[in-house]
PDB file of C-alpha atoms in Angstrom:
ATOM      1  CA  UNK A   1     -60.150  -5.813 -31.752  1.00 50.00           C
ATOM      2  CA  UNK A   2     -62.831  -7.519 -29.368  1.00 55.00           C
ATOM      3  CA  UNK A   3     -62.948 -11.249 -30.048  1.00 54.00           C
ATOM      4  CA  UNK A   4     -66.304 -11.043 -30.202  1.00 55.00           C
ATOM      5  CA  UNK A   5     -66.062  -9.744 -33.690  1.00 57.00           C
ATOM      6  CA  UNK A   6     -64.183 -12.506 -34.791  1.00 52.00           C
ATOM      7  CA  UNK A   7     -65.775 -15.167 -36.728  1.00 50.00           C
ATOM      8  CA  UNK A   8     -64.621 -18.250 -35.031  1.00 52.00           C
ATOM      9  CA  UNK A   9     -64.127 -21.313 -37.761  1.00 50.00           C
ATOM     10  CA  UNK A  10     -66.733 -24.009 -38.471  1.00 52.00           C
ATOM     11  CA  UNK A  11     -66.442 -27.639 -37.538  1.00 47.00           C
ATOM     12  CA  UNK A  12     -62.983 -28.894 -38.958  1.00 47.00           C
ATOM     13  CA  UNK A  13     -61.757 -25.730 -40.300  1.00 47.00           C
ATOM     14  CA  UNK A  14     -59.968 -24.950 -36.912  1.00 45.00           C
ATOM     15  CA  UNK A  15     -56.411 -25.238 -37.537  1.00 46.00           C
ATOM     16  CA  UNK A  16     -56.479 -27.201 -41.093  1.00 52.00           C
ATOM     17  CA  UNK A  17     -53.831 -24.865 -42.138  1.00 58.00           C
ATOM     18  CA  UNK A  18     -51.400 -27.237 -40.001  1.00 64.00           C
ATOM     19  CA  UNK A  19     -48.615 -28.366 -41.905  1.00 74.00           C
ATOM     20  CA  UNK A  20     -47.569 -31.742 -42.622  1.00 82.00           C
ATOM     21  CA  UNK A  21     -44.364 -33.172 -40.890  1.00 84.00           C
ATOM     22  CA  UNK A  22     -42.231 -33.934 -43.549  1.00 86.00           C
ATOM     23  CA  UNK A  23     -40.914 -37.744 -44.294  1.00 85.00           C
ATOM     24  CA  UNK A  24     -37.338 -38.689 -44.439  1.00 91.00           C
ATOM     25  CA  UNK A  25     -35.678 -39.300 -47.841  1.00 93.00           C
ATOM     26  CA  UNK A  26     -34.186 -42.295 -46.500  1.00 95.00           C
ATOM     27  CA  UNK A  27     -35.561 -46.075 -46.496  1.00 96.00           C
ATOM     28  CA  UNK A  28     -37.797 -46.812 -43.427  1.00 96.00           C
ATOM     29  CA  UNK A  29     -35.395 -49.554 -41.988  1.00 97.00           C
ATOM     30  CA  UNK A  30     -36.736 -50.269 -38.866  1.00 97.00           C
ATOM     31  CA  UNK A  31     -36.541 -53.321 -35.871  1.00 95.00           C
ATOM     32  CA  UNK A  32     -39.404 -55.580 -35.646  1.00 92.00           C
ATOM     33  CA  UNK A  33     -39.641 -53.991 -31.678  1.00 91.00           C
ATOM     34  CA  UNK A  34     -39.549 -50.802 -32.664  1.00 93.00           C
ATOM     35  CA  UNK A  35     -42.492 -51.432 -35.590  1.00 95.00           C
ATOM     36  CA  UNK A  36     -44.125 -52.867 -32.996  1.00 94.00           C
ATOM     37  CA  UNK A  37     -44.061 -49.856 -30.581  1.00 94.00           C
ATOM     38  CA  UNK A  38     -45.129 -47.159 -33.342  1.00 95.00           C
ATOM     39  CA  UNK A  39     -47.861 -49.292 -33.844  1.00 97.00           C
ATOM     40  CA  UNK A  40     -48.738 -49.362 -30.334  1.00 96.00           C
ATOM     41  CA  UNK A  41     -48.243 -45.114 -30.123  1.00 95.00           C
ATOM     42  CA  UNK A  42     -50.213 -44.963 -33.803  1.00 95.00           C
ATOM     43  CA  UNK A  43     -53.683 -46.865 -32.103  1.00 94.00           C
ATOM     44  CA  UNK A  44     -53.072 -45.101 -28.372  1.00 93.00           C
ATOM     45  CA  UNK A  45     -53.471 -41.767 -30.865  1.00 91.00           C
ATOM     46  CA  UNK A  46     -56.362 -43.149 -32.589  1.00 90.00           C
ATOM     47  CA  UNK A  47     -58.111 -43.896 -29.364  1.00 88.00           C
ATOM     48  CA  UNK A  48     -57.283 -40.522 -28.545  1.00 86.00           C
ATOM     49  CA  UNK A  49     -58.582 -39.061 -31.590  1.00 86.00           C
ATOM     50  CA  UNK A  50     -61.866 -41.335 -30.787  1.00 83.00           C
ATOM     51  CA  UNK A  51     -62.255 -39.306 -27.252  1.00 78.00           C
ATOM     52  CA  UNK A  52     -61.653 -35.639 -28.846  1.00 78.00           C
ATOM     53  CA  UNK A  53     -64.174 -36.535 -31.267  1.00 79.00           C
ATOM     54  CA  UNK A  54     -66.615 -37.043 -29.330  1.00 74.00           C
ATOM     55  CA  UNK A  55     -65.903 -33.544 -27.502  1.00 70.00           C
ATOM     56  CA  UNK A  56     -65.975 -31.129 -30.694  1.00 68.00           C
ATOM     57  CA  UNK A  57     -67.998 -28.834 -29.554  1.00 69.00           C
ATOM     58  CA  UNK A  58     -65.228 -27.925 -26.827  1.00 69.00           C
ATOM     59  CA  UNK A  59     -63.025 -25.289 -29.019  1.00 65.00           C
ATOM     60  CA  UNK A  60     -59.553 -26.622 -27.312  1.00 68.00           C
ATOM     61  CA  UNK A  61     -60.610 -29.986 -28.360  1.00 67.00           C
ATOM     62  CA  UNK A  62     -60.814 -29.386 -31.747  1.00 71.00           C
ATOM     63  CA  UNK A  63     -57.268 -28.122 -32.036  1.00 73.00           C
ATOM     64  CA  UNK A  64     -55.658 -30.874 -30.096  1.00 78.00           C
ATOM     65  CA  UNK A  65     -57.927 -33.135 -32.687  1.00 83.00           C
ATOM     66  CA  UNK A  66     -56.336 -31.360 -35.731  1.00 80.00           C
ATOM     67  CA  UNK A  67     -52.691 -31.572 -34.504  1.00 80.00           C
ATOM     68  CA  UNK A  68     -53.461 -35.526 -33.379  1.00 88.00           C
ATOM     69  CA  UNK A  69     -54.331 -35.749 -37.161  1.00 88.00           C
ATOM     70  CA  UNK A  70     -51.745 -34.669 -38.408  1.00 88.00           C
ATOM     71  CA  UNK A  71     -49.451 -36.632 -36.175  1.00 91.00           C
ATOM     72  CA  UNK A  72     -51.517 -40.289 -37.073  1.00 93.00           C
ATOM     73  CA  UNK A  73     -51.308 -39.236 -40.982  1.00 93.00           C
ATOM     74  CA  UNK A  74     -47.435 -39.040 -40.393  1.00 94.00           C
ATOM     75  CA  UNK A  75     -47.299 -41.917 -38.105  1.00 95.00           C
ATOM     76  CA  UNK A  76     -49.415 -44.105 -40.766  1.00 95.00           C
ATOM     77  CA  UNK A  77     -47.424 -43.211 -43.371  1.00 96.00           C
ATOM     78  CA  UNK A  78     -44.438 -44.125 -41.435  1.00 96.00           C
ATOM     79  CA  UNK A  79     -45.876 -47.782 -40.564  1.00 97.00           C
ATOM     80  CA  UNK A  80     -46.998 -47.685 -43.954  1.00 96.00           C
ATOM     81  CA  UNK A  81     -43.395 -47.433 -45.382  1.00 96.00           C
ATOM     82  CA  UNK A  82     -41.908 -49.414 -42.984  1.00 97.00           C
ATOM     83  CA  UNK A  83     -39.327 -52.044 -43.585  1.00 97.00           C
ATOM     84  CA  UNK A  84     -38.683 -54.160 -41.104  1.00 96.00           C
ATOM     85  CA  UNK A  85     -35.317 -55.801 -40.638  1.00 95.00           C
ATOM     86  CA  UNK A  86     -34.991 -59.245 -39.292  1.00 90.00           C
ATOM     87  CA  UNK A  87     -31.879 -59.015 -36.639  1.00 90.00           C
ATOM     88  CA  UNK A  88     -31.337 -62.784 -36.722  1.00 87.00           C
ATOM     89  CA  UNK A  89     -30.209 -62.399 -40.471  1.00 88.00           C
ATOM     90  CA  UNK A  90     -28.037 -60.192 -39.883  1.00 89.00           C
ATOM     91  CA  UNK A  91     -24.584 -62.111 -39.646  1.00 84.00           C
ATOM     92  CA  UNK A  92     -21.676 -61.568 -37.666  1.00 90.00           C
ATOM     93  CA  UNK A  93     -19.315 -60.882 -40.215  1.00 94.00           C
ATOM     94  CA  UNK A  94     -19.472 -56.991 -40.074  1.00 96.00           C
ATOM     95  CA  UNK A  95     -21.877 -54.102 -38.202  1.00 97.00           C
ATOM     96  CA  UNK A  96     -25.008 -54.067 -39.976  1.00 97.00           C
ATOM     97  CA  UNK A  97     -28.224 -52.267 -38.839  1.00 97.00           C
ATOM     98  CA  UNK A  98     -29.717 -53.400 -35.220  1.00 96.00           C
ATOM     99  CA  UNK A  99     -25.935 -53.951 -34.254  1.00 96.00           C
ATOM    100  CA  UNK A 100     -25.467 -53.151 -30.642  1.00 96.00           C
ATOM    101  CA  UNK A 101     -21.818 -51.647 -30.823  1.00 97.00           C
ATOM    102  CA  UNK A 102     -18.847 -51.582 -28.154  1.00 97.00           C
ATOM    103  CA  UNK A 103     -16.856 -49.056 -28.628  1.00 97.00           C
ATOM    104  CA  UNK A 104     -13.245 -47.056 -26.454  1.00 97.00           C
ATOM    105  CA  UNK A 105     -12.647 -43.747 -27.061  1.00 94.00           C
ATOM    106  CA  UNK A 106      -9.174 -42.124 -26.331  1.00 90.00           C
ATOM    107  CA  UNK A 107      -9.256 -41.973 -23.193  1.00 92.00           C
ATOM    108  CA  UNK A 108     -10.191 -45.564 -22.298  1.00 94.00           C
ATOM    109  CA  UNK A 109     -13.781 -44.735 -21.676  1.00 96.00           C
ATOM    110  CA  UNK A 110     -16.593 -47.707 -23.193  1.00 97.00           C
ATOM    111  CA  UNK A 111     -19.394 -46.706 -24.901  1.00 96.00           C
ATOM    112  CA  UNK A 112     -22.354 -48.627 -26.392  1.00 96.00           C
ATOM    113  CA  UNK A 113     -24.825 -47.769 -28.941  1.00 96.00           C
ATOM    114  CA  UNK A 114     -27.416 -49.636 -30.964  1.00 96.00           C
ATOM    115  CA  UNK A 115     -27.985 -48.650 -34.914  1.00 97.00           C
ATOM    116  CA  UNK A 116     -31.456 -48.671 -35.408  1.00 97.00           C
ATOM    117  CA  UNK A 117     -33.997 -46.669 -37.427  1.00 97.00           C
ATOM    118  CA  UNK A 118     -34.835 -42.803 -37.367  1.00 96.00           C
ATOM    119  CA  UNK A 119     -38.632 -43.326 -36.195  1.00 95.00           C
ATOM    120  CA  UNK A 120     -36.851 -45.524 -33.011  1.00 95.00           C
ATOM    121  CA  UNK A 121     -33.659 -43.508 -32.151  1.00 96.00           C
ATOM    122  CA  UNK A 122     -33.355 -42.239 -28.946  1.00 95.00           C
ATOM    123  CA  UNK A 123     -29.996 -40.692 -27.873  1.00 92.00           C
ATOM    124  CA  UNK A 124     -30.589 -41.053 -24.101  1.00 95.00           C
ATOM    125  CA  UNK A 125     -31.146 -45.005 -24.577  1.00 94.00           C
ATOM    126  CA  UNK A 126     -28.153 -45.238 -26.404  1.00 95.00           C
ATOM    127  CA  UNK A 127     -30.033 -45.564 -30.104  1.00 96.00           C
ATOM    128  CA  UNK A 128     -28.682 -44.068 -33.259  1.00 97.00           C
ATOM    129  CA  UNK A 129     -30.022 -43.792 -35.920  1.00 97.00           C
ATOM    130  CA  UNK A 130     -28.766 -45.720 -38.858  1.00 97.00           C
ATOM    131  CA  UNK A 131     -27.927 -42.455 -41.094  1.00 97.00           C
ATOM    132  CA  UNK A 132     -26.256 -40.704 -38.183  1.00 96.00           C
ATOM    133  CA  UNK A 133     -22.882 -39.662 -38.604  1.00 94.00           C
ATOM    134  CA  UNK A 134     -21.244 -41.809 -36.018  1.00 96.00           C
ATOM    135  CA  UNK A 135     -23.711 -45.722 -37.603  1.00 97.00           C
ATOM    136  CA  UNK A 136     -22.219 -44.344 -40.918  1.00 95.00           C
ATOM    137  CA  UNK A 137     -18.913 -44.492 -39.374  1.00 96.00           C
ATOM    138  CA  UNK A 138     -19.597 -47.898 -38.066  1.00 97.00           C
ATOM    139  CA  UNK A 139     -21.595 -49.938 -40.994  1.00 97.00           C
ATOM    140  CA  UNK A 140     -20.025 -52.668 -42.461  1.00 97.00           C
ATOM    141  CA  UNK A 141     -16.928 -52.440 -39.940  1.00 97.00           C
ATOM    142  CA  UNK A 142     -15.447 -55.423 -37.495  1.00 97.00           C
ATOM    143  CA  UNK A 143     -14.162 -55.725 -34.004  1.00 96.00           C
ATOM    144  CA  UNK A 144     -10.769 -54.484 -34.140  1.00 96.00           C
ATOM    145  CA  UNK A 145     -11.836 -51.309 -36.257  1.00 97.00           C
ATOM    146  CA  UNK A 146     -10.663 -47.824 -35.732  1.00 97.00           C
ATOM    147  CA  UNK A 147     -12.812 -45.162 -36.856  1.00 96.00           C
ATOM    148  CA  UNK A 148     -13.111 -41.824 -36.564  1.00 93.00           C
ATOM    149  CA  UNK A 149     -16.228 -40.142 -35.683  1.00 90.00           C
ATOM    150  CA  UNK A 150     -16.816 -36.247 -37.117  1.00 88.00           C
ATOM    151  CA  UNK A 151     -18.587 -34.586 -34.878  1.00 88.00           C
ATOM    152  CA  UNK A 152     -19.199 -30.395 -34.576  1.00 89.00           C
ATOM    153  CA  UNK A 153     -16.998 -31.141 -31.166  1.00 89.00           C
ATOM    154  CA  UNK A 154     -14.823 -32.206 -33.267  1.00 90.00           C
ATOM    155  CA  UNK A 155     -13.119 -35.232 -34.315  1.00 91.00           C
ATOM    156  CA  UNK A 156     -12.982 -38.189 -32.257  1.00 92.00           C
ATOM    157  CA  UNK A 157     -10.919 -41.992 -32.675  1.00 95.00           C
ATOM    158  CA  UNK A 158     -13.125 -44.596 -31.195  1.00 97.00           C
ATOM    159  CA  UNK A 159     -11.893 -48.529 -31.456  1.00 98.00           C
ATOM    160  CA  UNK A 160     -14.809 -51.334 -31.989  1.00 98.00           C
ATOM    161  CA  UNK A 161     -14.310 -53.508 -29.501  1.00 97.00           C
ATOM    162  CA  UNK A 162     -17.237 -55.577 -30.381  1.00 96.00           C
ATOM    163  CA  UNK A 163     -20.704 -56.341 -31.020  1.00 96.00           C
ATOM    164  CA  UNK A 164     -23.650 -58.044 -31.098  1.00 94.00           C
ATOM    165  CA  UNK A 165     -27.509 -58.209 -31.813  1.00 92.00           C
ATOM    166  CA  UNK A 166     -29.648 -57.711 -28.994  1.00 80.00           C
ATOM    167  CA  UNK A 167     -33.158 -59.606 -29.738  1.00 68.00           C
ATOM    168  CA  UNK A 168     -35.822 -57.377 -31.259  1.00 52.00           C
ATOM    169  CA  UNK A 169     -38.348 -57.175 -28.610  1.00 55.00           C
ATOM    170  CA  UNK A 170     -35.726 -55.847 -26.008  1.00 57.00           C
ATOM    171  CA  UNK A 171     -34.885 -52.768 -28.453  1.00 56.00           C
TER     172      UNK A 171
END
């Protein structure tokens, strides 16, 4: 069929049948750093929004404008929920969330990763997210700790060999 028999939609019909991105079950915990950089993304998509908006008339426009949307509805809701966790409270007694972990695996090799919260994880800066598999492993455990971390590779011992809390704004 020609598209010229196709009734395009009306102002901000195009694409409303978008789904929502759905919210995690799971508190917002979250470091002050990291609340501080989804605010930052949440206004740069506002902005944005502002500039699409203004070009609504352009048909590609309107659809980025409808997925942006959806993306600062999720993103508000997400700063909205938030719960920020002050690092300097967190005690030295035992891992807790915003712990920057040292950690040898089995064959001697060190690796380091930082529990933080879902919205701020980031695998290839060495953030995990605080219900992951491997920070359930670690929460509430000392230096000196063996755990083991299940993993679809399977199994793996890792020793804590320390750690520490990095200050917020540097996560």
């Amino acid at each position: 069929m020609s598209r010229a028999f196709v009734k395009e939609p009306e102002g901000d019909q195009a694409g409303d049948d978008q789904p929502e991105r759905p919210h995690s079950t799971h508190p917002n915990y979250i470091t002050t750093g990291g609340l501080a950089r989804l605010k930052a993304r949440l206004e740069s998509m506002s902005a944005r929004r502002q500039a699409l908006e203004a070009d609504r008339d352009n048909l590609g426009a309107r659809s980025e404008l409808q997925s942006l949307q959806a993306e600062i509805r999720y993103l508000g809701r997400r700063v909205e929920v938030a719960i920020p966790v002050d690092l300097a409270r967190q005690g030295m007694d035992a891992i807790r969330f915003g712990a920057t972990v040292e950690l040898l695996d089995d064959a001697g090799a060190a690796h380091r990763f930082t529990i933080v919260g879902e919205d701020e994880a980031d695998v290839a800066q060495h953030r995990i997210s605080w219900v992951s598999p491997l920070a359930s492993a670690l929460l509430n455990r000392k230096a000196g700790d063996v755990i083991t971390w299940r993993r679809q590779a399977g199994d793996m011992e890792l020793e804590i060999t320390g750690f520490n809390y990095v200050p917020a704004e540097v996560l």
